[in-house]
PDB file of C-alpha atoms in Angstrom:
ATOM      1  CA  MET T 173     125.651  57.438 106.393  1.00 79.00           C
ATOM      2  CA  ALA T 174     129.106  55.879 106.494  1.00 67.00           C
ATOM      3  CA  GLY T 175     129.614  55.605 102.741  1.00 69.00           C
ATOM      4  CA  ALA T 176     131.791  57.789 100.564  1.00 59.00           C
ATOM      5  CA  GLY T 177     128.881  58.960  98.355  1.00 60.00           C
ATOM      6  CA  LYS T 178     131.074  58.788  95.267  1.00 70.00           C
ATOM      7  CA  LYS T 179     128.272  59.297  92.726  1.00 73.00           C
ATOM      8  CA  PHE T 180     127.416  62.701  94.177  1.00 74.00           C
ATOM      9  CA  LEU T 181     131.067  63.734  94.404  1.00 71.00           C
ATOM     10  CA  ASP T 182     131.608  62.696  90.792  1.00 74.00           C
ATOM     11  CA  ALA T 183     128.565  64.763  89.795  1.00 72.00           C
ATOM     12  CA  GLY T 184     130.123  67.887  91.306  1.00 73.00           C
ATOM     13  CA  PHE T 185     128.338  68.051  94.667  1.00 77.00           C
ATOM     14  CA  SER T 186     130.551  69.566  97.353  1.00 78.00           C
ATOM     15  CA  PHE T 187     128.781  68.032 100.368  1.00 86.00           C
ATOM     16  CA  PRO T 188     128.513  64.332 101.286  1.00 88.00           C
ATOM     17  CA  LYS T 189     125.277  62.576 100.348  1.00 89.00           C
ATOM     18  CA  PRO T 190     123.473  62.918 103.724  1.00 91.00           C
ATOM     19  CA  LEU T 191     123.880  66.700 103.482  1.00 93.00           C
ATOM     20  CA  ILE T 192     122.646  67.131  99.910  1.00 93.00           C
ATOM     21  CA  ASP T 193     120.017  69.881  99.975  1.00 93.00           C
ATOM     22  CA  ILE T 194     116.537  68.746  98.939  1.00 94.00           C
ATOM     23  CA  LYS T 195     113.937  71.515  98.979  1.00 94.00           C
ATOM     24  CA  GLY T 196     115.709  73.355 101.775  1.00 94.00           C
ATOM     25  CA  LYS T 197     116.515  70.375 104.007  1.00 96.00           C
ATOM     26  CA  PRO T 198     119.500  68.011 104.082  1.00 96.00           C
ATOM     27  CA  MET T 199     118.722  64.509 102.863  1.00 96.00           C
ATOM     28  CA  ILE T 200     119.197  62.931 106.288  1.00 97.00           C
ATOM     29  CA  GLN T 201     116.536  65.235 107.760  1.00 98.00           C
ATOM     30  CA  TRP T 202     114.050  63.971 105.164  1.00 97.00           C
ATOM     31  CA  VAL T 203     114.841  60.415 106.223  1.00 98.00           C
ATOM     32  CA  VAL T 204     114.512  61.086 109.963  1.00 98.00           C
ATOM     33  CA  GLU T 205     111.211  62.919 109.514  1.00 98.00           C
ATOM     34  CA  ASN T 206     109.977  60.123 107.255  1.00 97.00           C
ATOM     35  CA  ILE T 207     110.624  57.528 109.983  1.00 97.00           C
ATOM     36  CA  ASN T 208     108.363  59.660 112.178  1.00 94.00           C
ATOM     37  CA  THR T 209     108.366  57.599 115.338  1.00 93.00           C
ATOM     38  CA  ASP T 210     109.399  58.104 118.943  1.00 91.00           C
ATOM     39  CA  ALA T 211     112.689  56.228 119.053  1.00 94.00           C
ATOM     40  CA  LYS T 212     116.316  56.595 119.986  1.00 96.00           C
ATOM     41  CA  PHE T 213     118.298  57.224 116.819  1.00 98.00           C
ATOM     42  CA  ILE T 214     121.809  55.920 116.223  1.00 98.00           C
ATOM     43  CA  PHE T 215     123.717  57.461 113.330  1.00 98.00           C
ATOM     44  CA  ILE T 216     126.770  55.750 111.857  1.00 98.00           C
ATOM     45  CA  VAL T 217     128.950  58.252 110.034  1.00 96.00           C
ATOM     46  CA  LEU T 218     132.456  58.736 108.711  1.00 95.00           C
ATOM     47  CA  LYS T 219     134.740  60.502 111.164  1.00 95.00           C
ATOM     48  CA  GLU T 220     135.959  62.743 108.340  1.00 93.00           C
ATOM     49  CA  HIS T 221     132.412  63.976 107.666  1.00 92.00           C
ATOM     50  CA  LEU T 222     131.656  64.377 111.361  1.00 94.00           C
ATOM     51  CA  GLU T 223     134.616  66.685 111.851  1.00 93.00           C
ATOM     52  CA  LYS T 224     134.547  68.571 108.551  1.00 93.00           C
ATOM     53  CA  TYR T 225     130.827  69.348 108.448  1.00 93.00           C
ATOM     54  CA  ASN T 226     129.936  69.503 112.174  1.00 91.00           C
ATOM     55  CA  LEU T 227     127.486  66.652 111.682  1.00 94.00           C
ATOM     56  CA  ASN T 228     127.035  66.169 115.408  1.00 94.00           C
ATOM     57  CA  TYR T 229     125.224  69.521 115.679  1.00 96.00           C
ATOM     58  CA  LEU T 230     122.880  68.761 112.794  1.00 96.00           C
ATOM     59  CA  LEU T 231     122.078  65.220 113.917  1.00 98.00           C
ATOM     60  CA  LYS T 232     121.365  66.240 117.505  1.00 97.00           C
ATOM     61  CA  LEU T 233     119.130  69.017 116.215  1.00 98.00           C
ATOM     62  CA  ILE T 234     116.978  66.746 114.030  1.00 97.00           C
ATOM     63  CA  ALA T 235     117.067  63.773 116.438  1.00 98.00           C
ATOM     64  CA  PRO T 236     117.538  64.995 120.029  1.00 97.00           C
ATOM     65  CA  GLY T 237     119.168  62.416 122.284  1.00 97.00           C
ATOM     66  CA  CYS T 238     120.675  60.500 119.382  1.00 98.00           C
ATOM     67  CA  GLU T 239     123.903  58.522 119.521  1.00 98.00           C
ATOM     68  CA  ILE T 240     126.623  59.011 116.905  1.00 98.00           C
ATOM     69  CA  VAL T 241     129.202  56.371 115.998  1.00 98.00           C
ATOM     70  CA  ALA T 242     132.109  57.555 113.844  1.00 97.00           C
ATOM     71  CA  LEU T 243     134.041  55.193 111.577  1.00 97.00           C
ATOM     72  CA  GLU T 244     137.584  55.860 110.422  1.00 96.00           C
ATOM     73  CA  GLU T 245     136.795  54.688 106.878  1.00 95.00           C
ATOM     74  CA  PRO T 246     134.048  52.978 104.858  1.00 93.00           C
ATOM     75  CA  THR T 247     133.541  49.311 105.716  1.00 95.00           C
ATOM     76  CA  GLN T 248     132.983  46.326 103.442  1.00 95.00           C
ATOM     77  CA  GLY T 249     129.231  46.762 103.616  1.00 96.00           C
ATOM     78  CA  ALA T 250     126.288  48.080 105.607  1.00 96.00           C
ATOM     79  CA  ALA T 251     126.081  45.031 107.891  1.00 98.00           C
ATOM     80  CA  LEU T 252     129.626  45.691 109.109  1.00 98.00           C
ATOM     81  CA  SER T 253     128.870  49.390 109.561  1.00 97.00           C
ATOM     82  CA  VAL T 254     125.837  48.584 111.713  1.00 98.00           C
ATOM     83  CA  LEU T 255     127.832  46.103 113.788  1.00 98.00           C
ATOM     84  CA  ALA T 256     130.239  48.919 114.627  1.00 98.00           C
ATOM     85  CA  ALA T 257     127.423  50.362 116.754  1.00 98.00           C
ATOM     86  CA  SER T 258     126.337  47.038 118.260  1.00 98.00           C
ATOM     87  CA  HIS T 259     127.459  48.057 121.754  1.00 98.00           C
ATOM     88  CA  LEU T 260     124.454  50.393 121.725  1.00 98.00           C
ATOM     89  CA  PHE T 261     121.795  47.810 120.811  1.00 98.00           C
ATOM     90  CA  ASP T 262     123.086  44.288 121.543  1.00 95.00           C
ATOM     91  CA  ASP T 263     120.143  43.554 123.844  1.00 96.00           C
ATOM     92  CA  GLU T 264     116.521  42.382 123.950  1.00 97.00           C
ATOM     93  CA  HIS T 265     114.995  45.591 122.580  1.00 97.00           C
ATOM     94  CA  PRO T 266     113.728  45.942 118.981  1.00 97.00           C
ATOM     95  CA  ILE T 267     115.762  47.800 116.394  1.00 98.00           C
ATOM     96  CA  ALA T 268     115.082  49.077 112.897  1.00 98.00           C
ATOM     97  CA  ILE T 269     117.983  49.535 110.516  1.00 98.00           C
ATOM     98  CA  VAL T 270     117.096  52.226 107.984  1.00 98.00           C
ATOM     99  CA  ASN T 271     118.936  53.344 104.867  1.00 96.00           C
ATOM    100  CA  SER T 272     119.896  57.009 104.954  1.00 95.00           C
ATOM    101  CA  ASP T 273     118.882  57.725 101.365  1.00 95.00           C
ATOM    102  CA  GLN T 274     115.212  56.980 100.818  1.00 95.00           C
ATOM    103  CA  VAL T 275     111.747  58.390 101.498  1.00 97.00           C
ATOM    104  CA  ILE T 276     108.743  56.075 101.859  1.00 98.00           C
ATOM    105  CA  ASP T 277     105.028  56.730 101.431  1.00 96.00           C
ATOM    106  CA  TRP T 278     103.899  54.990 104.620  1.00 97.00           C
ATOM    107  CA  ASN T 279     102.625  55.206 108.174  1.00 96.00           C
ATOM    108  CA  SER T 280     105.686  54.076 110.109  1.00 96.00           C
ATOM    109  CA  ASN T 281     103.752  53.442 113.299  1.00 95.00           C
ATOM    110  CA  GLU T 282     101.482  50.967 111.488  1.00 96.00           C
ATOM    111  CA  PHE T 283     104.602  49.052 110.488  1.00 97.00           C
ATOM    112  CA  PHE T 284     106.036  48.900 113.998  1.00 95.00           C
ATOM    113  CA  TYR T 285     102.636  48.001 115.462  1.00 95.00           C
ATOM    114  CA  ALA T 286     102.219  45.162 112.947  1.00 95.00           C
ATOM    115  CA  MET T 287     105.632  43.758 113.791  1.00 94.00           C
ATOM    116  CA  ALA T 288     104.928  43.831 117.530  1.00 93.00           C
ATOM    117  CA  ALA T 289     101.409  42.405 117.160  1.00 90.00           C
ATOM    118  CA  ASP T 290     102.644  39.416 115.163  1.00 88.00           C
ATOM    119  CA  GLU T 291     105.660  38.926 117.449  1.00 90.00           C
ATOM    120  CA  CYS T 292     107.843  38.736 114.357  1.00 94.00           C
ATOM    121  CA  ALA T 293     111.546  38.068 114.748  1.00 97.00           C
ATOM    122  CA  GLY T 294     112.035  40.251 111.697  1.00 98.00           C
ATOM    123  CA  GLY T 295     110.154  42.480 109.314  1.00 98.00           C
ATOM    124  CA  ILE T 296     110.880  44.178 106.005  1.00 98.00           C
ATOM    125  CA  VAL T 297     109.124  47.067 104.278  1.00 98.00           C
ATOM    126  CA  THR T 298     108.530  46.158 100.616  1.00 98.00           C
ATOM    127  CA  PHE T 299     107.213  47.671  97.399  1.00 98.00           C
ATOM    128  CA  GLU T 300     106.628  46.414  93.867  1.00 98.00           C
ATOM    129  CA  SER T 301     109.692  46.383  91.619  1.00 97.00           C
ATOM    130  CA  THR T 302     111.777  43.912  89.659  1.00 98.00           C
ATOM    131  CA  HIS T 303     114.860  46.066  89.054  1.00 96.00           C
ATOM    132  CA  PRO T 304     117.990  44.198  90.188  1.00 96.00           C
ATOM    133  CA  LYS T 305     119.398  47.251  91.979  1.00 93.00           C
ATOM    134  CA  TRP T 306     117.177  46.339  94.964  1.00 96.00           C
ATOM    135  CA  SER T 307     117.075  43.471  97.414  1.00 97.00           C
ATOM    136  CA  PHE T 308     114.025  41.198  97.346  1.00 98.00           C
ATOM    137  CA  VAL T 309     111.816  38.973  99.472  1.00 98.00           C
ATOM    138  CA  LYS T 310     109.738  35.941  98.638  1.00 98.00           C
ATOM    139  CA  THR T 311     106.667  35.263 100.769  1.00 97.00           C
ATOM    140  CA  GLY T 312     104.240  32.419 101.300  1.00 95.00           C
ATOM    141  CA  ASP T 313     100.461  32.686 101.005  1.00 90.00           C
ATOM    142  CA  ASP T 314     100.344  33.738 104.661  1.00 89.00           C
ATOM    143  CA  GLY T 315     102.475  36.820 104.001  1.00 86.00           C
ATOM    144  CA  PHE T 316     105.452  35.554 105.939  1.00 95.00           C
ATOM    145  CA  VAL T 317     108.897  35.712 104.364  1.00 98.00           C
ATOM    146  CA  THR T 318     110.428  32.475 103.094  1.00 98.00           C
ATOM    147  CA  GLU T 319     113.574  33.823 101.410  1.00 98.00           C
ATOM    148  CA  VAL T 320     115.489  37.055 100.796  1.00 98.00           C
ATOM    149  CA  ALA T 321     118.039  37.899  98.125  1.00 98.00           C
ATOM    150  CA  GLU T 322     120.304  40.861  97.444  1.00 97.00           C
ATOM    151  CA  LYS T 323     120.354  42.307  93.914  1.00 96.00           C
ATOM    152  CA  LYS T 324     118.485  39.245  92.608  1.00 97.00           C
ATOM    153  CA  PRO T 325     114.747  39.591  91.772  1.00 98.00           C
ATOM    154  CA  ILE T 326     113.352  36.376  93.247  1.00 98.00           C
ATOM    155  CA  SER T 327     109.912  38.055  93.273  1.00 98.00           C
ATOM    156  CA  ASN T 328     108.360  41.438  92.509  1.00 98.00           C
ATOM    157  CA  GLN T 329     108.615  42.452  96.181  1.00 98.00           C
ATOM    158  CA  ALA T 330     111.647  44.705  96.530  1.00 98.00           C
ATOM    159  CA  THR T 331     112.801  45.909  99.928  1.00 98.00           C
ATOM    160  CA  ALA T 332     112.516  49.562 100.881  1.00 97.00           C
ATOM    161  CA  GLY T 333     115.572  49.788 103.107  1.00 96.00           C
ATOM    162  CA  VAL T 334     113.843  49.357 106.481  1.00 98.00           C
ATOM    163  CA  TYR T 335     114.901  46.224 108.363  1.00 98.00           C
ATOM    164  CA  TYR T 336     113.246  45.387 111.692  1.00 98.00           C
ATOM    165  CA  PHE T 337     114.595  42.928 114.249  1.00 98.00           C
ATOM    166  CA  GLN T 338     112.598  42.002 117.343  1.00 98.00           C
ATOM    167  CA  ARG T 339     115.832  41.965 119.333  1.00 98.00           C
ATOM    168  CA  GLY T 340     118.976  43.917 118.618  1.00 98.00           C
ATOM    169  CA  SER T 341     120.956  40.927 119.814  1.00 98.00           C
ATOM    170  CA  ASP T 342     119.416  38.842 117.016  1.00 98.00           C
ATOM    171  CA  PHE T 343     120.855  41.141 114.377  1.00 98.00           C
ATOM    172  CA  VAL T 344     124.274  40.948 116.026  1.00 98.00           C
ATOM    173  CA  LYS T 345     124.164  37.154 116.249  1.00 98.00           C
ATOM    174  CA  TYR T 346     122.946  36.490 112.722  1.00 98.00           C
ATOM    175  CA  ALA T 347     124.989  39.217 111.042  1.00 98.00           C
ATOM    176  CA  ARG T 348     128.118  37.699 112.549  1.00 98.00           C
ATOM    177  CA  SER T 349     126.985  34.285 111.325  1.00 98.00           C
ATOM    178  CA  MET T 350     126.579  35.664 107.801  1.00 98.00           C
ATOM    179  CA  ILE T 351     130.002  37.292 107.922  1.00 98.00           C
ATOM    180  CA  ASP T 352     131.626  34.141 109.299  1.00 98.00           C
ATOM    181  CA  SER T 353     130.263  32.260 106.279  1.00 98.00           C
ATOM    182  CA  ASP T 354     131.565  35.050 103.994  1.00 98.00           C
ATOM    183  CA  THR T 355     128.140  35.626 102.422  1.00 97.00           C
ATOM    184  CA  ARG T 356     128.736  38.689 100.264  1.00 97.00           C
ATOM    185  CA  THR T 357     127.031  40.404  97.353  1.00 96.00           C
ATOM    186  CA  LEU T 358     129.285  42.257  94.922  1.00 94.00           C
ATOM    187  CA  GLY T 359     132.044  41.915  97.495  1.00 96.00           C
ATOM    188  CA  GLU T 360     130.067  43.502 100.347  1.00 96.00           C
ATOM    189  CA  PHE T 361     128.113  42.395 103.407  1.00 98.00           C
ATOM    190  CA  TYR T 362     124.567  43.723 103.062  1.00 97.00           C
ATOM    191  CA  VAL T 363     121.892  43.873 105.781  1.00 98.00           C
ATOM    192  CA  CYS T 364     119.047  42.117 103.957  1.00 98.00           C
ATOM    193  CA  PRO T 365     120.795  38.715 103.582  1.00 98.00           C
ATOM    194  CA  VAL T 366     121.108  38.552 107.379  1.00 98.00           C
ATOM    195  CA  TYR T 367     117.454  37.466 107.361  1.00 98.00           C
ATOM    196  CA  ASN T 368     118.351  34.235 105.594  1.00 98.00           C
ATOM    197  CA  GLU T 369     120.309  33.310 108.718  1.00 98.00           C
ATOM    198  CA  LEU T 370     117.134  33.786 110.792  1.00 98.00           C
ATOM    199  CA  LEU T 371     115.095  31.779 108.312  1.00 98.00           C
ATOM    200  CA  LYS T 372     117.481  28.849 108.662  1.00 97.00           C
ATOM    201  CA  GLU T 373     116.274  28.650 112.267  1.00 97.00           C
ATOM    202  CA  LYS T 374     112.580  28.954 111.289  1.00 96.00           C
ATOM    203  CA  LYS T 375     112.214  32.455 112.683  1.00 96.00           C
ATOM    204  CA  LYS T 376     109.000  34.254 111.717  1.00 96.00           C
ATOM    205  CA  MET T 377     109.371  37.273 109.449  1.00 97.00           C
ATOM    206  CA  ARG T 378     106.732  39.429 107.801  1.00 96.00           C
ATOM    207  CA  ALA T 379     106.796  41.631 104.715  1.00 97.00           C
ATOM    208  CA  PHE T 380     105.015  44.982 105.033  1.00 97.00           C
ATOM    209  CA  PRO T 381     104.065  46.341 101.586  1.00 97.00           C
ATOM    210  CA  VAL T 382     103.853  50.066 100.851  1.00 97.00           C
ATOM    211  CA  LYS T 383     102.771  51.859  97.683  1.00 93.00           C
ATOM    212  CA  LYS T 384     105.713  54.108  96.903  1.00 95.00           C
ATOM    213  CA  VAL T 385     109.406  54.426  97.706  1.00 96.00           C
ATOM    214  CA  TRP T 386     111.763  57.121  96.483  1.00 96.00           C
ATOM    215  CA  SER T 387     115.425  56.240  96.462  1.00 94.00           C
ATOM    216  CA  LEU T 388     117.724  59.249  96.903  1.00 94.00           C
ATOM    217  CA  GLY T 389     120.903  57.288  96.306  1.00 90.00           C
ATOM    218  CA  THR T 390     122.058  58.997  93.107  1.00 90.00           C
ATOM    219  CA  PRO T 391     121.788  62.497  91.608  1.00 91.00           C
ATOM    220  CA  GLU T 392     119.292  61.078  89.098  1.00 93.00           C
ATOM    221  CA  ASP T 393     117.161  59.715  91.953  1.00 93.00           C
ATOM    222  CA  VAL T 394     117.096  63.094  93.684  1.00 93.00           C
ATOM    223  CA  HIS T 395     116.089  64.791  90.430  1.00 92.00           C
ATOM    224  CA  ALA T 396     113.221  62.313  89.951  1.00 92.00           C
ATOM    225  CA  PHE T 397     112.057  62.906  93.541  1.00 93.00           C
ATOM    226  CA  LEU T 398     112.059  66.673  93.013  1.00 92.00           C
ATOM    227  CA  GLU T 399     110.204  66.364  89.710  1.00 92.00           C
ATOM    228  CA  TYR T 400     107.539  64.169  91.322  1.00 89.00           C
ATOM    229  CA  HIS T 401     106.955  66.633  94.134  1.00 83.00           C
ATOM    230  CA  LYS T 402     106.938  69.582  91.760  1.00 80.00           C
ATOM    231  CA  ASP T 403     103.976  67.949  90.010  1.00 72.00           C
ATOM    232  CA  HIS T 404     102.210  66.827  93.221  1.00 70.00           C
ATOM    233  CA  ASP T 405     102.738  69.720  95.633  1.00 64.00           C
TER     234      ASP T 405
END
């Protein structure tokens, strides 16, 4: 939620992307309801949006007990934005880092159960696509991840923007390792490539395939989502 949302502003939308109305609900409410699990939510937002649009009231309404971390300005990538909240999860408890602009056709609790049952150090929700706008995973015959790549289709398994780590402290450790090595994509530090740092140490990671993912990242994406639901409601 800590991006500028330039594509929506350029298209004439007056509210930031997380507040874009979709069938009577702001986008971020769709995402929270889609996660649909009993968890403590941490939202990372721009301070400007927090103050201008009273985001704290909305976020606490849709996710009671949540924590909100406000950034002065956009960072050089999602991994850095997440690290800004690391004081809230740098411990032995699991975390899931979730994009704020997608809806997934899934049972979220099946995903979290599968990760815990396999004692995976990491897990990624995937779907079939080869478009280079996504990040991708490559898996072995056993279903475990062997490589990830950002914006490079190394397989037909694209990631759906849900990134699980068995320990929050693992994300902190390996994200910092990635940043120290200046591993960027298009000039930014993304979350998905952090998993390559885990794989270097032979950590076990599983892909969790789902049938359908709707990105809501652009006005065109939102239109496609609305058209789909108009035909399927």
